[in-house]
Coordinates of C-alpha atoms in Angstrom, one line a residue:
X48 CA 58.7 65.0 97.2
X49 CA 61.7 63.0 96.2
X50 CA 60.5 60.1 98.3
X51 CA 57.1 60.2 96.6
X52 CA 58.8 60.3 93.2
X53 CA 60.9 57.3 94.1
X54 CA 57.8 55.4 95.3
X55 CA 56.0 56.3 92.2
X56 CA 58.6 54.7 89.9
X57 CA 58.0 51.1 90.9
X58 CA 54.2 51.8 91.0
X59 CA 54.5 53.2 87.5
X60 CA 56.5 50.2 86.4
X61 CA 53.9 47.8 87.7
X62 CA 51.2 49.8 86.0
X63 CA 52.9 49.8 82.6
X64 CA 53.7 46.0 83.0
X65 CA 50.0 45.3 83.6
X66 CA 49.0 47.4 80.6
X67 CA 51.5 45.6 78.4
X68 CA 50.3 42.2 79.7
X69 CA 46.7 43.0 79.1
X70 CA 47.5 44.2 75.6
X71 CA 49.6 41.1 74.9
X72 CA 46.8 38.8 76.2
X73 CA 44.3 40.7 74.1
X74 CA 46.4 40.2 71.0
X75 CA 46.9 36.5 71.8
X76 CA 43.2 36.1 72.2
X77 CA 42.1 38.0 69.2
X78 CA 44.9 37.1 66.7
X79 CA 45.2 39.0 63.5
X80 CA 43.7 42.5 63.2
X81 CA 43.8 45.4 60.7
X82 CA 46.9 47.0 62.3
X83 CA 48.9 43.7 62.1
X84 CA 47.9 43.3 58.5
X85 CA 49.0 46.8 57.5
X86 CA 52.3 46.7 59.4
X87 CA 53.5 43.1 59.0
X88 CA 56.8 42.1 57.5
X89 CA 55.8 40.1 54.4
X90 CA 57.8 37.7 52.2
X91 CA 57.2 38.7 48.6
X92 CA 57.3 35.5 46.6
X93 CA 58.2 36.8 43.1
X94 CA 61.0 39.0 44.5
X95 CA 62.0 36.4 47.1
X96 CA 62.6 39.1 49.7
X97 CA 61.0 40.3 53.0
X98 CA 59.7 43.8 53.3
X99 CA 58.2 45.7 56.3
X100 CA 54.9 47.3 55.4
X101 CA 53.9 50.6 57.1
X102 CA 50.2 51.6 57.1
X103 CA 49.6 49.1 54.3
X104 CA 52.3 50.0 51.9
X105 CA 56.1 50.0 51.2
X106 CA 58.4 51.7 48.8
X107 CA 62.2 51.3 48.7
X108 CA 64.6 54.2 48.5
X109 CA 67.3 54.7 45.9
X110 CA 67.6 54.0 42.2
X111 CA 65.6 51.7 40.0
X112 CA 68.0 48.9 40.7
X113 CA 66.4 46.8 43.4
X114 CA 63.4 49.2 43.6
X115 CA 60.2 47.7 45.0
X116 CA 56.9 49.4 45.6
X117 CA 54.2 47.3 47.3
X118 CA 50.8 47.7 48.8
X119 CA 47.9 45.8 50.3
X120 CA 45.0 45.4 47.9
X121 CA 42.4 43.5 49.9
X122 CA 42.0 41.3 52.9
X123 CA 39.4 39.2 54.7
X124 CA 39.2 37.8 58.2
X125 CA 38.2 34.4 59.5
X126 CA 39.4 31.7 62.0
X127 CA 40.8 29.6 59.2
X128 CA 42.9 27.1 61.3
X129 CA 40.3 26.5 64.0
X130 CA 42.3 27.8 67.0
X131 CA 39.6 30.3 68.1
X132 CA 41.8 33.3 67.0
X133 CA 41.4 35.5 64.0
X134 CA 43.4 34.8 60.8
X135 CA 43.4 36.8 57.6
X136 CA 43.8 36.2 53.8
X137 CA 45.7 39.1 52.2
X138 CA 46.3 40.1 48.6
X139 CA 49.5 42.0 48.0
X140 CA 50.5 43.9 44.9
X141 CA 54.0 45.0 44.0
X142 CA 56.0 46.5 41.1
X143 CA 59.7 46.9 40.4
X144 CA 59.3 50.2 38.6
X145 CA 58.6 48.6 35.2
X146 CA 55.3 48.2 33.4
X147 CA 54.3 45.0 35.4
X148 CA 52.3 45.0 38.6
X149 CA 52.1 41.6 40.2
X150 CA 49.6 40.2 42.6
X151 CA 50.0 37.5 45.3
X152 CA 47.7 35.7 47.6
X153 CA 48.9 34.9 51.1
X154 CA 47.6 34.5 54.6
X155 CA 48.5 35.5 58.2
X156 CA 47.8 32.6 60.6
X157 CA 47.9 32.5 64.4
X158 CA 50.0 29.8 65.9
X159 CA 49.8 29.9 69.7
X160 CA 51.0 33.4 70.6
X161 CA 52.7 34.0 67.3
X162 CA 51.4 35.2 63.9
X163 CA 53.1 33.7 60.8
X164 CA 52.7 34.1 57.1
X165 CA 51.8 31.1 54.9
X166 CA 53.2 30.5 51.4
X167 CA 52.1 32.9 48.7
X168 CA 50.5 32.1 45.3
X169 CA 51.0 34.3 42.3
X170 CA 47.7 35.6 40.8
X171 CA 49.1 37.3 37.7
X172 CA 50.3 40.6 36.2
X173 CA 47.9 43.6 36.2
X174 CA 44.9 41.7 37.1
X175 CA 41.9 43.4 38.8
X176 CA 40.8 42.1 42.2
X177 CA 37.1 42.4 42.7
X178 CA 36.3 40.5 45.8
X179 CA 37.6 38.0 48.3
X180 CA 35.5 35.8 50.7
X181 CA 36.1 33.1 53.2
X182 CA 33.2 30.7 53.1
X183 CA 32.3 27.9 55.6
X184 CA 31.4 24.9 53.4
X185 CA 30.2 22.2 55.8
X186 CA 29.9 19.7 52.9
X187 CA 33.7 19.5 52.6
X188 CA 35.3 16.2 53.8
X189 CA 36.9 16.8 57.2
X190 CA 39.8 14.6 56.2
X191 CA 40.9 17.0 53.5
X192 CA 41.1 20.3 55.3
X193 CA 42.1 21.9 58.6
X194 CA 38.6 23.5 58.6
X195 CA 35.6 23.5 56.4
X196 CA 36.5 27.0 55.0
X197 CA 37.3 27.8 51.4
X198 CA 38.7 31.0 50.1
X199 CA 37.0 32.4 47.0
X200 CA 38.6 35.1 44.9
X201 CA 36.8 37.0 42.1
X202 CA 39.0 38.9 39.7
X203 CA 39.5 40.0 36.1
X204 CA 42.2 38.4 34.0
X205 CA 43.4 39.0 30.5
X206 CA 41.8 37.4 27.4
X207 CA 44.2 36.7 24.6
X208 CA 43.2 39.9 22.8
X209 CA 43.0 42.2 25.9
X210 CA 45.5 45.1 26.2
X211 CA 47.8 44.9 29.3
X212 CA 46.0 47.7 31.0
X213 CA 42.5 46.3 30.8
X214 CA 41.7 42.7 31.7
X215 CA 38.1 41.7 30.9
X216 CA 37.6 38.1 31.7
X217 CA 35.9 37.6 35.1
X218 CA 37.1 34.4 36.9
X219 CA 36.4 32.9 40.3
X220 CA 39.3 31.1 41.9
X221 CA 39.1 28.7 44.9
X222 CA 41.8 28.1 47.5
X223 CA 42.0 26.2 50.9
X224 CA 44.4 25.8 53.8
X225 CA 46.1 22.5 54.3
X226 CA 47.0 20.9 57.6
X227 CA 50.6 22.0 57.0
X228 CA 49.3 25.7 56.9
X229 CA 49.8 26.0 53.1
X230 CA 47.4 27.7 50.8
X231 CA 46.6 25.6 47.8
X232 CA 44.3 25.9 44.8
X233 CA 41.2 23.7 44.9
X234 CA 42.3 22.3 41.6
X235 CA 45.2 20.6 43.4
X236 CA 42.7 18.3 45.1
X237 CA 43.2 15.4 42.7
X238 CA 42.5 11.9 44.0
X239 CA 45.6 10.5 45.6
X240 CA 46.9 7.0 44.6
X241 CA 48.1 4.8 47.5
X242 CA 51.0 2.8 46.0
X243 CA 51.9 -0.7 47.0
X244 CA 50.4 -1.1 50.3
X245 CA 51.8 -4.5 51.4
X246 CA 50.0 -6.4 54.1
X247 CA 52.0 -8.9 56.2
X248 CA 50.2 -11.5 58.4
X249 CA 51.9 -13.2 61.3
X250 CA 49.5 -15.6 63.1
X251 CA 50.7 -17.5 66.2
X252 CA 49.8 -20.8 64.5
X253 CA 48.9 -21.9 61.0
X254 CA 45.6 -20.0 60.3
X255 CA 42.9 -19.4 57.7
X256 CA 42.5 -15.7 57.5
X257 CA 40.1 -13.4 55.7
X258 CA 41.2 -9.9 54.7
X259 CA 38.7 -7.4 53.4
X260 CA 39.6 -3.9 52.1
X261 CA 37.0 -1.2 52.8
X262 CA 38.4 1.5 50.6
X263 CA 36.7 4.8 49.9
X264 CA 37.8 4.9 46.3
X265 CA 38.8 2.3 43.7
X266 CA 41.0 -0.7 44.1
X267 CA 43.2 -0.7 41.0
X268 CA 45.6 -3.6 41.5
X269 CA 45.8 -6.7 43.7
X270 CA 48.1 -9.7 44.2
X271 CA 46.8 -12.4 44.6
X272 CA 43.4 -11.8 42.9
X273 CA 41.0 -10.0 45.2
X274 CA 37.3 -11.0 45.0
X275 CA 35.4 -9.0 47.7
X276 CA 38.0 -10.3 50.1
X277 CA 41.2 -12.4 50.4
X278 CA 40.7 -15.8 52.0
X279 CA 44.2 -17.2 52.6
X280 CA 46.1 -19.8 54.5
X281 CA 49.0 -18.4 56.5
X282 CA 51.7 -20.2 58.4
X283 CA 53.5 -19.1 61.5
X284 CA 56.4 -17.5 59.4
X285 CA 53.9 -15.3 57.5
X286 CA 54.0 -17.2 54.2
X287 CA 50.6 -16.8 52.5
X288 CA 49.2 -19.8 50.5
X289 CA 52.7 -21.3 50.4
X290 CA 53.6 -18.6 47.9
X291 CA 53.4 -14.9 49.0
X292 CA 55.2 -12.9 51.6
X293 CA 52.5 -10.3 51.7
X294 CA 49.2 -9.3 50.1
X295 CA 49.5 -6.4 47.7
X296 CA 47.1 -3.8 46.4
X297 CA 46.9 -0.2 45.1
X298 CA 44.0 2.2 45.3
X299 CA 42.8 5.5 44.1
X300 CA 41.1 7.4 46.9
X301 CA 38.1 9.7 46.7
X302 CA 39.4 12.3 49.2
X303 CA 42.6 14.3 49.4
X304 CA 44.8 12.9 52.2
X305 CA 45.0 14.1 55.7
X306 CA 48.6 13.9 57.0
X307 CA 50.2 14.7 60.4
X308 CA 51.4 18.2 60.9
X309 CA 54.8 17.0 62.1
X310 CA 57.2 15.4 59.6
X311 CA 60.7 15.4 58.2
X312 CA 62.6 17.1 55.4
X313 CA 65.1 14.6 53.9
X314 CA 67.8 15.2 51.3
X315 CA 67.3 12.8 48.4
X316 CA 70.7 11.2 48.9
X317 CA 69.9 10.5 52.5
X318 CA 66.5 8.7 51.9
X319 CA 68.0 5.2 52.4
X320 CA 69.7 6.1 55.6
X321 CA 66.4 7.8 56.8
X322 CA 64.5 4.6 56.0
X323 CA 67.1 2.6 58.0
X324 CA 66.8 4.9 61.0
X325 CA 63.1 5.6 61.2
X326 CA 61.3 2.5 59.7
X327 CA 62.3 0.4 62.8
X328 CA 60.9 3.1 65.0
X329 CA 57.7 3.0 63.1
X330 CA 57.5 -0.8 63.8
X331 CA 58.9 -2.5 60.7
X332 CA 61.3 -5.5 60.9
X333 CA 64.4 -6.1 58.7
X334 CA 62.5 -8.1 56.0
X335 CA 59.7 -5.4 55.8
X336 CA 62.3 -2.6 55.7
X337 CA 64.2 -4.3 52.8
X338 CA 60.9 -4.7 50.8
X339 CA 60.0 -1.1 51.5
X340 CA 63.4 0.2 50.4
X341 CA 63.5 -2.1 47.3
X342 CA 60.3 -0.4 46.1
X343 CA 60.5 3.2 47.2
X344 CA 64.1 3.9 46.4
X345 CA 63.2 3.2 42.8
X346 CA 59.8 4.8 42.9
X347 CA 60.8 8.2 44.3
X348 CA 62.1 10.4 41.4
X349 CA 65.0 12.8 42.0
X350 CA 64.3 16.0 43.9
X351 CA 66.6 18.0 46.1
X352 CA 64.6 17.1 49.2
X353 CA 61.5 15.1 50.2
X354 CA 59.0 16.1 52.8
X355 CA 57.9 13.0 54.6
X356 CA 54.8 12.8 56.7
X357 CA 52.6 10.1 58.2
X358 CA 49.0 9.6 57.1
X359 CA 46.7 10.4 60.0
X360 CA 45.4 7.3 61.7
X361 CA 41.8 8.6 61.6
X362 CA 42.2 9.1 57.9
X363 CA 43.4 5.5 57.5
X364 CA 40.5 4.2 59.6
X365 CA 37.9 6.2 57.6
X366 CA 39.3 5.8 54.1
X367 CA 41.5 2.6 54.1
X368 CA 39.9 0.3 56.6
X369 CA 41.1 -3.2 57.0
X370 CA 38.7 -5.8 58.2
X371 CA 40.5 -9.0 59.4
X372 CA 39.1 -12.2 60.6
X373 CA 40.3 -13.5 63.0
X374 CA 41.0 -10.1 64.5
X375 CA 44.8 -9.3 65.0
X376 CA 46.2 -8.7 68.5
X377 CA 48.6 -6.1 67.1
X378 CA 48.2 -3.8 64.0
X379 CA 51.1 -1.7 62.6
X380 CA 50.2 0.6 59.6
X381 CA 52.9 2.7 58.1
X382 CA 51.6 4.8 55.2
X383 CA 53.9 7.7 54.3
X384 CA 53.3 10.8 52.2
X385 CA 56.2 11.9 50.1
X386 CA 56.3 15.4 48.7
X387 CA 59.3 16.5 46.6
X388 CA 60.5 20.0 47.5
X389 CA 63.3 22.4 46.2
X390 CA 64.3 23.9 49.5
X391 CA 65.0 22.7 53.0
X392 CA 63.0 24.1 55.9
X393 CA 62.9 23.1 59.5
X394 CA 59.7 21.3 60.6
X395 CA 58.8 19.7 63.9
X396 CA 59.5 16.0 64.0
X397 CA 56.8 13.7 65.4
X398 CA 57.4 11.8 68.6
X399 CA 57.4 8.1 67.7
X400 CA 56.3 5.3 70.1
X401 CA 57.3 1.9 68.7
X402 CA 54.5 -0.7 68.9
X403 CA 55.4 -4.0 70.5
X404 CA 54.3 -7.0 68.5
X405 CA 52.2 -9.3 70.6
X406 CA 50.1 -12.3 69.4
X407 CA 48.7 -12.3 65.9
X408 CA 50.3 -9.3 64.2
X409 CA 49.3 -7.5 61.0
X410 CA 51.8 -5.1 59.4
X411 CA 51.1 -2.8 56.5
X412 CA 53.3 -0.3 54.6
X413 CA 52.7 1.8 51.6
X414 CA 52.9 5.4 50.4
X415 CA 51.5 8.3 48.4
X416 CA 53.6 10.7 46.4
X417 CA 53.3 13.4 43.8
X418 CA 55.8 14.2 41.0
X419 CA 55.1 17.9 41.3
X420 CA 58.0 19.8 42.8
X421 CA 56.9 22.3 45.5

């Protein structure tokens, strides 16, 4: 009997391991479910703290000092980030024991085998949540969103003469998920302005070159004057019409930008050294780097940090196409997105492969920024 018991132990271990593996594989395949939503450790934005929910609610122990009571109001499922696994949008409510009850919108997103919480957006105090839906809107531009889904929230908020207990104004709010896995209001989708794209031309010999901008939006500034195209004479050193080092334009785009998921978080005081380190890796030479720094070190307003990402190459080709005749042998386009942020967080840096300049080379740099601190 003892021998059989000893033999059963490894068999039982293997059996349990198989069960755990199957359950783990099932969780990885399906993503977020109701059990995960109700027992997740959430970051509460207004309190700036993490709390572990149990069966959809949480209540701290002890006195009123530091007291928090929180619960899940509503949630909705969808594959928001297009990884074939279920995600969820969740509305949380919490109170600190006073008269206020605050509501936040957040999401649980699958990322490989892990489930992470996105940022949270405050919805208000003592609002009434009526409905939440995740809608597939195929008309949305693919360059703007990780998927074509939008999040619609119907709720009651307070009119100016409503008592605190009883909001009466029905509103419908719209949100979406960015490529950086951030929930944003659809009202934030203002048309971005591409500032000072500078186009350098380096032909092998003195050359007559035509440059046409195919911009999905409006061209707002140019130097020299742009009339359907630039027709310029360029020498081997890159001097344009015996006068200019580069062609200059600015444009307001129709669509929100699409940026790479990878990027950098850079302290404001370290921006110049970051430019010195990474602009050569992105393909710029010393003259182009100096021009870049002269402009952007003055243009970027003070913030604790800047989040820097590259504009996606497909986005550039679809929204900021350059048509050059004769066609360049080498094209280097460095358009950066600068977002001021208050806090440092670790994000994955992109792997950069420096482009070698061969033959007739075109180089462009520029950027997009927002003054809004995130």
